PDB file of C-alpha atoms in Angstrom:
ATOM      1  CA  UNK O   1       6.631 -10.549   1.795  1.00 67.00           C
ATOM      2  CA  UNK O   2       6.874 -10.417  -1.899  1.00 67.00           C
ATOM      3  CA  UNK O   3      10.278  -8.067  -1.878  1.00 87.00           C
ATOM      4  CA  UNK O   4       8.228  -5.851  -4.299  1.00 94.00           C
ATOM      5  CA  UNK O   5       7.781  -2.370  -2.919  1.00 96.00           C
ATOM      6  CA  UNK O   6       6.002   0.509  -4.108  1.00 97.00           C
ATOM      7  CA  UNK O   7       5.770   3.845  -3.204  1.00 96.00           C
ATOM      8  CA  UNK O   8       3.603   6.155  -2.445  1.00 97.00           C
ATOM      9  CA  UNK O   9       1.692   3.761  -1.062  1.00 96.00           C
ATOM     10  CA  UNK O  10      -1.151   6.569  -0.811  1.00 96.00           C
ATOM     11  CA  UNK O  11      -2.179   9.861  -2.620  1.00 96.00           C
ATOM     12  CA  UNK O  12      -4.497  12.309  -3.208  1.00 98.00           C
ATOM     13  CA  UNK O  13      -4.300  14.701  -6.225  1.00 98.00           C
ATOM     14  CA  UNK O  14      -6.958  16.915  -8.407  1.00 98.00           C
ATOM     15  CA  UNK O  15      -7.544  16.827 -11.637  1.00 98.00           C
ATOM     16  CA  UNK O  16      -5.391  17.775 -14.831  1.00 98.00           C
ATOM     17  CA  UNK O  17      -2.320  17.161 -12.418  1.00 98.00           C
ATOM     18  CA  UNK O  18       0.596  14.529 -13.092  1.00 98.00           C
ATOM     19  CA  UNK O  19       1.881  11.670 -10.928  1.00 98.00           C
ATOM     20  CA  UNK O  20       4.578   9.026 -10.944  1.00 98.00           C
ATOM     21  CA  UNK O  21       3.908   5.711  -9.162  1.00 98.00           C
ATOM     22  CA  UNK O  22       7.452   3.589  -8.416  1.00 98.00           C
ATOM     23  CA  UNK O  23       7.932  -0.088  -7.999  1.00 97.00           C
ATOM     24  CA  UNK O  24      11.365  -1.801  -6.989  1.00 95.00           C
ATOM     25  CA  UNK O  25      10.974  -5.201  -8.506  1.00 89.00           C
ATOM     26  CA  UNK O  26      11.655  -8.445  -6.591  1.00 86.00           C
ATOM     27  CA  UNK O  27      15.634  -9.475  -6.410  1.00 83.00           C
ATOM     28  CA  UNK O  28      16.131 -11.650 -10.101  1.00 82.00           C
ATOM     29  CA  UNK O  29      13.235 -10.417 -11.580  1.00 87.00           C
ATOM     30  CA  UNK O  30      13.610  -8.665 -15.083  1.00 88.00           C
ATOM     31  CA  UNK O  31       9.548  -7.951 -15.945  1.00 89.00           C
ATOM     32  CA  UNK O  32       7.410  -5.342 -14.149  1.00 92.00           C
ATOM     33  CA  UNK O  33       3.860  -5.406 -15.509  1.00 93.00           C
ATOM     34  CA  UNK O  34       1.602  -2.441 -13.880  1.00 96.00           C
ATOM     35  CA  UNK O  35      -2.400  -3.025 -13.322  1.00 97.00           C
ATOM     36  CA  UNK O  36      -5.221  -0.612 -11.901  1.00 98.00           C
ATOM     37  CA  UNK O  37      -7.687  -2.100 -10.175  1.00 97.00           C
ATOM     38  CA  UNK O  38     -10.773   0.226  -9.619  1.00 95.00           C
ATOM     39  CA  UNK O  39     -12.867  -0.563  -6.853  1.00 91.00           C
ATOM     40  CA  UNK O  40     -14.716  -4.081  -6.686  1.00 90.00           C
ATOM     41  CA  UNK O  41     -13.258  -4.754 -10.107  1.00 93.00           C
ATOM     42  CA  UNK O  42     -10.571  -6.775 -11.164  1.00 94.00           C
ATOM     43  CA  UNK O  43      -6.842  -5.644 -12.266  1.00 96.00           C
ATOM     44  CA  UNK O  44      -6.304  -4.304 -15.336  1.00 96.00           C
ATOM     45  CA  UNK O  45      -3.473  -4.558 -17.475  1.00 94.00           C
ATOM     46  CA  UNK O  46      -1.767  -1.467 -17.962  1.00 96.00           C
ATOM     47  CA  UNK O  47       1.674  -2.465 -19.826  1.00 94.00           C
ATOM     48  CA  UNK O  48       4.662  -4.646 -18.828  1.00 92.00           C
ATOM     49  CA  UNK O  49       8.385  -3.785 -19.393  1.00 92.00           C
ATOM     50  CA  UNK O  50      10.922  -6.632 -20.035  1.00 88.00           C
ATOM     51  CA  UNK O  51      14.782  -5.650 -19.660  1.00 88.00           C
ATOM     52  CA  UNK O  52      13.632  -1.873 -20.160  1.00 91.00           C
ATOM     53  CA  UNK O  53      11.319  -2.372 -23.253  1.00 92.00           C
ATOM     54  CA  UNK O  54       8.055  -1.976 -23.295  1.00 91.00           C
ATOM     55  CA  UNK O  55       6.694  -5.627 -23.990  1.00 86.00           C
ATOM     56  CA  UNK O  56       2.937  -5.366 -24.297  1.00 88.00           C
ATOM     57  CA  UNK O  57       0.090  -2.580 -23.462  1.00 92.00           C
ATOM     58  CA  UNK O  58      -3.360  -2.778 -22.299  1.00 92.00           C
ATOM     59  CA  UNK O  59      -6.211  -0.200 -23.544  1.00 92.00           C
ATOM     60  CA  UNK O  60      -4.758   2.522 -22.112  1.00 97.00           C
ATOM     61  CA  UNK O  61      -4.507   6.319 -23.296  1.00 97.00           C
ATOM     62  CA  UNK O  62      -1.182   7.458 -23.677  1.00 97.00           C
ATOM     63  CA  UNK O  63      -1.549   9.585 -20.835  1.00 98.00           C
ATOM     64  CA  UNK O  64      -0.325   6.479 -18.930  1.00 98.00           C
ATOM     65  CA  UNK O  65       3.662   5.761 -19.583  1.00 97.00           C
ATOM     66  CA  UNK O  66       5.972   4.370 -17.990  1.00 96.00           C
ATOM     67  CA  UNK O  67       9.717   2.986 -18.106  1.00 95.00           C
ATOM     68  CA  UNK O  68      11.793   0.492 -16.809  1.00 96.00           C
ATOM     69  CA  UNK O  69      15.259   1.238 -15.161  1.00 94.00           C
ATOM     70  CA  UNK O  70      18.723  -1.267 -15.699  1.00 93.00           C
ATOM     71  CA  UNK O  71      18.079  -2.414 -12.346  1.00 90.00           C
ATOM     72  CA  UNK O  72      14.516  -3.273 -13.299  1.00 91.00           C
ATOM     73  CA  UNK O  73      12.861  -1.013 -11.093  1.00 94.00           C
ATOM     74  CA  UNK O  74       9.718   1.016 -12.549  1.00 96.00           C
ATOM     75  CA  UNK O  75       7.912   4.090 -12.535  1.00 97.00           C
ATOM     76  CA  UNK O  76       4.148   4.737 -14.015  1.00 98.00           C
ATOM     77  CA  UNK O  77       3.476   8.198 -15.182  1.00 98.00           C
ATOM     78  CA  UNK O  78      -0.138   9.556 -15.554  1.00 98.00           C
ATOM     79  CA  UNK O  79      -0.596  13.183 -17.139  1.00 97.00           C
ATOM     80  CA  UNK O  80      -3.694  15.137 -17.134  1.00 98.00           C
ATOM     81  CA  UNK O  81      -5.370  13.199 -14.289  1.00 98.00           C
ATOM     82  CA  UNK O  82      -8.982  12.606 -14.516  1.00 98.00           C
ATOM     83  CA  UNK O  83     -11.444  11.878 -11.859  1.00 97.00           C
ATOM     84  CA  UNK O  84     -11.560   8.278 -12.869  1.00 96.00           C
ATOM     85  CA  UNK O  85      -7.958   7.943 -12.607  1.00 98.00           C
ATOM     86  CA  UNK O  86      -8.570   7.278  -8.626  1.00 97.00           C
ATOM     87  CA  UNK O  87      -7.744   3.305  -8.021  1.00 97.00           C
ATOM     88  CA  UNK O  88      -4.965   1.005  -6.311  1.00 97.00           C
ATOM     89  CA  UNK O  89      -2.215   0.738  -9.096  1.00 98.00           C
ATOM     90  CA  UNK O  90      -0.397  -2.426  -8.698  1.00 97.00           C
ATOM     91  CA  UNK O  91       2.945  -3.457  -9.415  1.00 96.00           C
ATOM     92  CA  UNK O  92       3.951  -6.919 -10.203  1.00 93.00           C
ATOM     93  CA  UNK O  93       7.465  -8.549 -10.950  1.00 91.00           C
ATOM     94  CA  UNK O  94       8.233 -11.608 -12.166  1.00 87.00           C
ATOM     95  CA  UNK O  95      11.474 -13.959 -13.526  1.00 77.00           C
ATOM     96  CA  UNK O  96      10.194 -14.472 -17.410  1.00 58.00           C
ATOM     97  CA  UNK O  97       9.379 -11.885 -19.710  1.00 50.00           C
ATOM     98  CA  UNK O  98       8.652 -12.234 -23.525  1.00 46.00           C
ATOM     99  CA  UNK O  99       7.871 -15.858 -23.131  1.00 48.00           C
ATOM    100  CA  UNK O 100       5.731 -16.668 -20.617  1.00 54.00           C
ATOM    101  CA  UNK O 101       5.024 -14.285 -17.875  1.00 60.00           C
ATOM    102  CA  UNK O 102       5.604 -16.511 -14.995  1.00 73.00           C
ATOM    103  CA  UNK O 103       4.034 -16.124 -11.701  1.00 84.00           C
ATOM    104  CA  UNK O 104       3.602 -12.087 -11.055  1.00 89.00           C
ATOM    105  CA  UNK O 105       4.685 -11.157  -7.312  1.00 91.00           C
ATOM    106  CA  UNK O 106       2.630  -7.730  -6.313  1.00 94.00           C
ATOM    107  CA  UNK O 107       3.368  -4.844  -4.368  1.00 95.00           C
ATOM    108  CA  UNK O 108       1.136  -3.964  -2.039  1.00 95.00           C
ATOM    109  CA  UNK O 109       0.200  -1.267  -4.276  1.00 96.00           C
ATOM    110  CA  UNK O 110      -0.097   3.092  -4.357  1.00 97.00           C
ATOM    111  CA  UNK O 111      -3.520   4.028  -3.558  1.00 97.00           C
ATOM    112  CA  UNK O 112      -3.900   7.116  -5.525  1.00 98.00           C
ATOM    113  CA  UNK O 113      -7.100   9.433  -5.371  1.00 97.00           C
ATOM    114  CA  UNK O 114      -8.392  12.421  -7.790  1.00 98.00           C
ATOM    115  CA  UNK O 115     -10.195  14.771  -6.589  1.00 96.00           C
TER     116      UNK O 115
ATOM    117  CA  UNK S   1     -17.576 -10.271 -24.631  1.00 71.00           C
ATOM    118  CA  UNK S   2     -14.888  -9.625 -22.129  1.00 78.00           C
ATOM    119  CA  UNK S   3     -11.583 -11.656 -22.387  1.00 89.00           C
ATOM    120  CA  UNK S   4     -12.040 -13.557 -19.008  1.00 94.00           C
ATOM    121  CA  UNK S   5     -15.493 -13.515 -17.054  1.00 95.00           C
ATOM    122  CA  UNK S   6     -16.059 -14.602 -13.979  1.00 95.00           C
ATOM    123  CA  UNK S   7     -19.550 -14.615 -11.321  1.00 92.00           C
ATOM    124  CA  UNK S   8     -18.635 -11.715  -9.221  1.00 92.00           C
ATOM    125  CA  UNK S   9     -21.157 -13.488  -6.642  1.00 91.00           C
ATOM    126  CA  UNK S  10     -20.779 -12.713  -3.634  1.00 95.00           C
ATOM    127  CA  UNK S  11     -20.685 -16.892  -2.703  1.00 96.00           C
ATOM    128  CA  UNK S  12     -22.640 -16.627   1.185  1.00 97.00           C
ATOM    129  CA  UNK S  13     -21.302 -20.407   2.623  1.00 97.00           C
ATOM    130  CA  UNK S  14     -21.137 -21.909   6.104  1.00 97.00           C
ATOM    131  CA  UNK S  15     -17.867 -23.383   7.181  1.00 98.00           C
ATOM    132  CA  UNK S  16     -17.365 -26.987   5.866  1.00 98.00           C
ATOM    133  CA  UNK S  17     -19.266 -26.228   2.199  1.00 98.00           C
ATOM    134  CA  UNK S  18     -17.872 -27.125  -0.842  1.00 98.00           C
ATOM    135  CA  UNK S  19     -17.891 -24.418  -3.189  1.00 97.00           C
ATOM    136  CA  UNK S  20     -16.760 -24.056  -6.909  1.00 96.00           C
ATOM    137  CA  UNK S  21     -16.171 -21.176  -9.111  1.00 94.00           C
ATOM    138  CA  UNK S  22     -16.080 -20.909 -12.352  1.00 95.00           C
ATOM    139  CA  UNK S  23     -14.365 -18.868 -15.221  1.00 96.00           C
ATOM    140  CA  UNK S  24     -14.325 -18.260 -18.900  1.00 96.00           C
ATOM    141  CA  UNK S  25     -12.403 -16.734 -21.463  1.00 94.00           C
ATOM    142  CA  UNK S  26     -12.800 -16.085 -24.781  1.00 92.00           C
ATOM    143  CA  UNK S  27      -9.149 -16.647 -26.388  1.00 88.00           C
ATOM    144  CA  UNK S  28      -9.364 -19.984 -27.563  1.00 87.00           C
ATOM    145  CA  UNK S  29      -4.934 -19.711 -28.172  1.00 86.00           C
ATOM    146  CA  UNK S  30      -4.756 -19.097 -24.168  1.00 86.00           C
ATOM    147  CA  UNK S  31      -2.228 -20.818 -23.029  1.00 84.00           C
ATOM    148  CA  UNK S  32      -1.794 -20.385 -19.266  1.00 89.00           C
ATOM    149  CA  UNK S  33      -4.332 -19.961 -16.352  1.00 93.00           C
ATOM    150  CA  UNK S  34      -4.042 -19.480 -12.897  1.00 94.00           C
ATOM    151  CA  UNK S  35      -6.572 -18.663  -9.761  1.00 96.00           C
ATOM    152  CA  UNK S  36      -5.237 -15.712  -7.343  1.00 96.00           C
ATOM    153  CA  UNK S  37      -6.349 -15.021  -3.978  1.00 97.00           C
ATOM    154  CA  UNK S  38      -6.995 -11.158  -2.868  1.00 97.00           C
ATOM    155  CA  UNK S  39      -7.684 -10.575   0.689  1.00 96.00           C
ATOM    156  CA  UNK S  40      -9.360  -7.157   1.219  1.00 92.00           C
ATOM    157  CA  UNK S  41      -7.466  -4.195   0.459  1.00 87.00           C
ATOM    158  CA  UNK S  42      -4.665  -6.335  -0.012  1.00 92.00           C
ATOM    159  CA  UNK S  43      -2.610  -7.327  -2.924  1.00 95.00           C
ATOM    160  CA  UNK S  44      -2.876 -10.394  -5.263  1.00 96.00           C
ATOM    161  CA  UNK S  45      -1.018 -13.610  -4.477  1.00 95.00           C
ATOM    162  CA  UNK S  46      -1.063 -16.905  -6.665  1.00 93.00           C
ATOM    163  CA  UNK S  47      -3.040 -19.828  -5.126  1.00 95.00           C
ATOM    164  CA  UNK S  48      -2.331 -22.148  -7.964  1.00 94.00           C
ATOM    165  CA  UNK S  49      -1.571 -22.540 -11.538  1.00 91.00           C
ATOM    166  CA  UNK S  50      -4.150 -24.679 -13.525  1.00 92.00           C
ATOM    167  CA  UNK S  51      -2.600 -27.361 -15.357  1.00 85.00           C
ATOM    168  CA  UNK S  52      -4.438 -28.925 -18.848  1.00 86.00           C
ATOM    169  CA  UNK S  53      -4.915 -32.873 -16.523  1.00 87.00           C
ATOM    170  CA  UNK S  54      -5.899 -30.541 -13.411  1.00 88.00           C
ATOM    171  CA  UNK S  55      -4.386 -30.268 -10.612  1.00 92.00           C
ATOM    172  CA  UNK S  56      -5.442 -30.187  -6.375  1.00 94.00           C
ATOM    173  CA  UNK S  57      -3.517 -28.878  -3.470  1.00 94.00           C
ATOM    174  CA  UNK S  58      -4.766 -29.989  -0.464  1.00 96.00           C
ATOM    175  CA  UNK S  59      -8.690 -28.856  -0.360  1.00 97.00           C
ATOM    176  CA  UNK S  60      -8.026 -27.077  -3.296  1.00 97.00           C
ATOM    177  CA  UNK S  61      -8.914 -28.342  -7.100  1.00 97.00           C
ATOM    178  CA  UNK S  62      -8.186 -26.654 -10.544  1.00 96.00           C
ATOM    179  CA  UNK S  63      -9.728 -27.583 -13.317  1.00 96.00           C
ATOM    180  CA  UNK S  64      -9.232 -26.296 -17.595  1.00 95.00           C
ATOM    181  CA  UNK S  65     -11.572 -27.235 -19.889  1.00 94.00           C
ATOM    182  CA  UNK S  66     -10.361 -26.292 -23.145  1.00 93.00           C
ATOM    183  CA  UNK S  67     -13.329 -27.190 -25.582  1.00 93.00           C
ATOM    184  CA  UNK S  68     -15.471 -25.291 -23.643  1.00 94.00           C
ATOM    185  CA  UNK S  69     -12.997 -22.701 -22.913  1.00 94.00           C
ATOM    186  CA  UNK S  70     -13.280 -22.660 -19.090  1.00 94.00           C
ATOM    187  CA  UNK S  71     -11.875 -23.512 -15.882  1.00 96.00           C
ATOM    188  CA  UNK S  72     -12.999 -24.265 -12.144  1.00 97.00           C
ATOM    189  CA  UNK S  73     -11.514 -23.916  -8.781  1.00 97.00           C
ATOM    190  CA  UNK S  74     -13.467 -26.206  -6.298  1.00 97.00           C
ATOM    191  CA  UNK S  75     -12.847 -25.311  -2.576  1.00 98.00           C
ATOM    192  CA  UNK S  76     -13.682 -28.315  -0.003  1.00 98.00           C
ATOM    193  CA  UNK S  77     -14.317 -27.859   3.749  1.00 98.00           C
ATOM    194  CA  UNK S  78     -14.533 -24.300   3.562  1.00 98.00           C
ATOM    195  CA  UNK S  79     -12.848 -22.139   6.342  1.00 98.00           C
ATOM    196  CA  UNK S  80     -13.348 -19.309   7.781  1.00 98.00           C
ATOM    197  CA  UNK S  81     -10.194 -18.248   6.433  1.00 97.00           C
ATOM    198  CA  UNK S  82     -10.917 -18.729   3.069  1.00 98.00           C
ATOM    199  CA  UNK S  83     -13.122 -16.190   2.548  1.00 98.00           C
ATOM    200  CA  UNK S  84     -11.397 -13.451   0.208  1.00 97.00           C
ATOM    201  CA  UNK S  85     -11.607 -12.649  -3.799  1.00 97.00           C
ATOM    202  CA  UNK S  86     -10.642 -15.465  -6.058  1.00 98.00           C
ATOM    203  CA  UNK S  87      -8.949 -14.103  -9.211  1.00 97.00           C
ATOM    204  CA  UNK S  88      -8.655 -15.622 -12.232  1.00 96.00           C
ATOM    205  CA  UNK S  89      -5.921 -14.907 -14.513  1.00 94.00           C
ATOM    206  CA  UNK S  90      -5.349 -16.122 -18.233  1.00 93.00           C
ATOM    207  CA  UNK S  91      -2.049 -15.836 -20.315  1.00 88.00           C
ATOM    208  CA  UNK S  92      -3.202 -15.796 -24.368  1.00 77.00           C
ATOM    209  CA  UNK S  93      -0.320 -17.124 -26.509  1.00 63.00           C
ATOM    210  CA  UNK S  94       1.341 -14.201 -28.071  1.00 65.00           C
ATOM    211  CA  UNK S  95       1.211 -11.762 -25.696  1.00 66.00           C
ATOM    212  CA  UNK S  96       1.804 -13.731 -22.636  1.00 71.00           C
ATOM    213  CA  UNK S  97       0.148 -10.825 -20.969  1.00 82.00           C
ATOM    214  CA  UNK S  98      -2.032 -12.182 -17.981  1.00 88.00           C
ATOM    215  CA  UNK S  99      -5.678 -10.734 -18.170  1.00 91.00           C
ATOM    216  CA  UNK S 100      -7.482 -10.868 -14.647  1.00 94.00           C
ATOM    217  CA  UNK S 101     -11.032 -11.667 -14.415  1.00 95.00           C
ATOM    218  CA  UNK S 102     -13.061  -9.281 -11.703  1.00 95.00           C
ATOM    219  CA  UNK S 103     -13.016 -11.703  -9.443  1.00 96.00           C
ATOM    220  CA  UNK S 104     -15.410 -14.133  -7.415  1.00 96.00           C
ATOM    221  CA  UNK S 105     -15.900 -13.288  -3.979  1.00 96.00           C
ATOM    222  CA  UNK S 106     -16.289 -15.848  -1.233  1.00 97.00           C
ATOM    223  CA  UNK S 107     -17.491 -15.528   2.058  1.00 97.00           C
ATOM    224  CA  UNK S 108     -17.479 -18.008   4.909  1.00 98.00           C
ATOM    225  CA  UNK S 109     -19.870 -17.823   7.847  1.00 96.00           C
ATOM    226  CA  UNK S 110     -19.766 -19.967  11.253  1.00 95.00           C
TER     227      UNK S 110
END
């Protein structure tokens, strides 16, 4: 066990709908960094947050937001969902932020699906 | 040209095989690497961190070649148990932002 959770850990929505994914980052950890991995592909960086600031931002419309809490859980936000929206979003924590990213510790992951 | 590329495969070997991946990327100011291991419909977990001499733990050997902007994860004695999606994952100086590769999948047959 990685002591990240995430919840939902499944969904199904339709399109032009919002959701909010949440991640409660491993004990120590001050960086969540939040991927979506479509099927048979790899992760893809969505953004990270060090000590509640957004540190760095993958090519991502701005649809996709997010924010980090002071106890450095997270929470991904996706407006106007499309049909390609539907993927595993993954949550990772780690102890270095800014500097080095460290090894990332995942959730399991929320499985989210648009129809 | 995407940042990190990797075979997608999938590698078909019997148990005992020696089998190596490989992976580029195309940041020559990378500065850290590291393979992951994803079981199916399961979450990513760090098998090892690829160090600039190289590095092995147990039947497992990382390799970084710099010049040519690469680096290799050789798996000896294959198991059964090994078979899964091999990840890998480079940190560009800068950012520090780990990019994942799509991944290399391995399957091991009796």
């Amino acid at each position: 066990e990685t002591g990240v959770t995430q919840s939902p850990t499944h969904l199904i929505k339709t399109r032009g709908q919002q959701v909010t994914l949440r991640c409660s980052s491993q004990s120590g950890h001050n960086t969540v960094s939040w991927y979506q991995q479509a099927l048979g592909q790899g992760p893809q960086f969505i953004f990270q947050y060090y000590r509640e600031e957004e540190n760095g931002r993958g090519n991502f419309p701005p649809r996709f937001s997010g924010l980090q809490f002071p106890n450095y859980s997270s929470e991904l936000n996706v407006n106007a969902l499309e049909l390609d929206d539907s993927a595993l979003y993954l949550c990772a924590s780690s102890g270095i932020g800014g500097g080095g990213t460290g090894e990332l510790f995942f959730g399991e992951g929320s499985r989210l699906t648009v129809l | 040209r995407k940042e990190v590329e990797q075979d997608p495969g999938p590698f078909n070997v019997p148990e005992g095989a020696t089998v190596a991946f490989n992976c580029t990327y195309s940041n020559s100011a990378s500065q850290s690497f590291f393979w992951y291991r994803q079981d199916c419909r399961k979450e990513p977990k760090l098998l090892m961190s690829v160090y600039s001499s190289g590095n092995e733990d147990g039947r497992f050997t990382a390799q970084l070649n710099r010049a040519s902007q690469y680096i290799s994860l050789l798996i000896r004695d294959s198991k059964l148990s090994d078979s899964a999606t091999y990840l890998c994952v480079v940190e560009s100086g800068g950012s520090y932002i780990p990019t994942f590769g799509r991944g290399t999948s391995l399957i091991v047959h009796p």
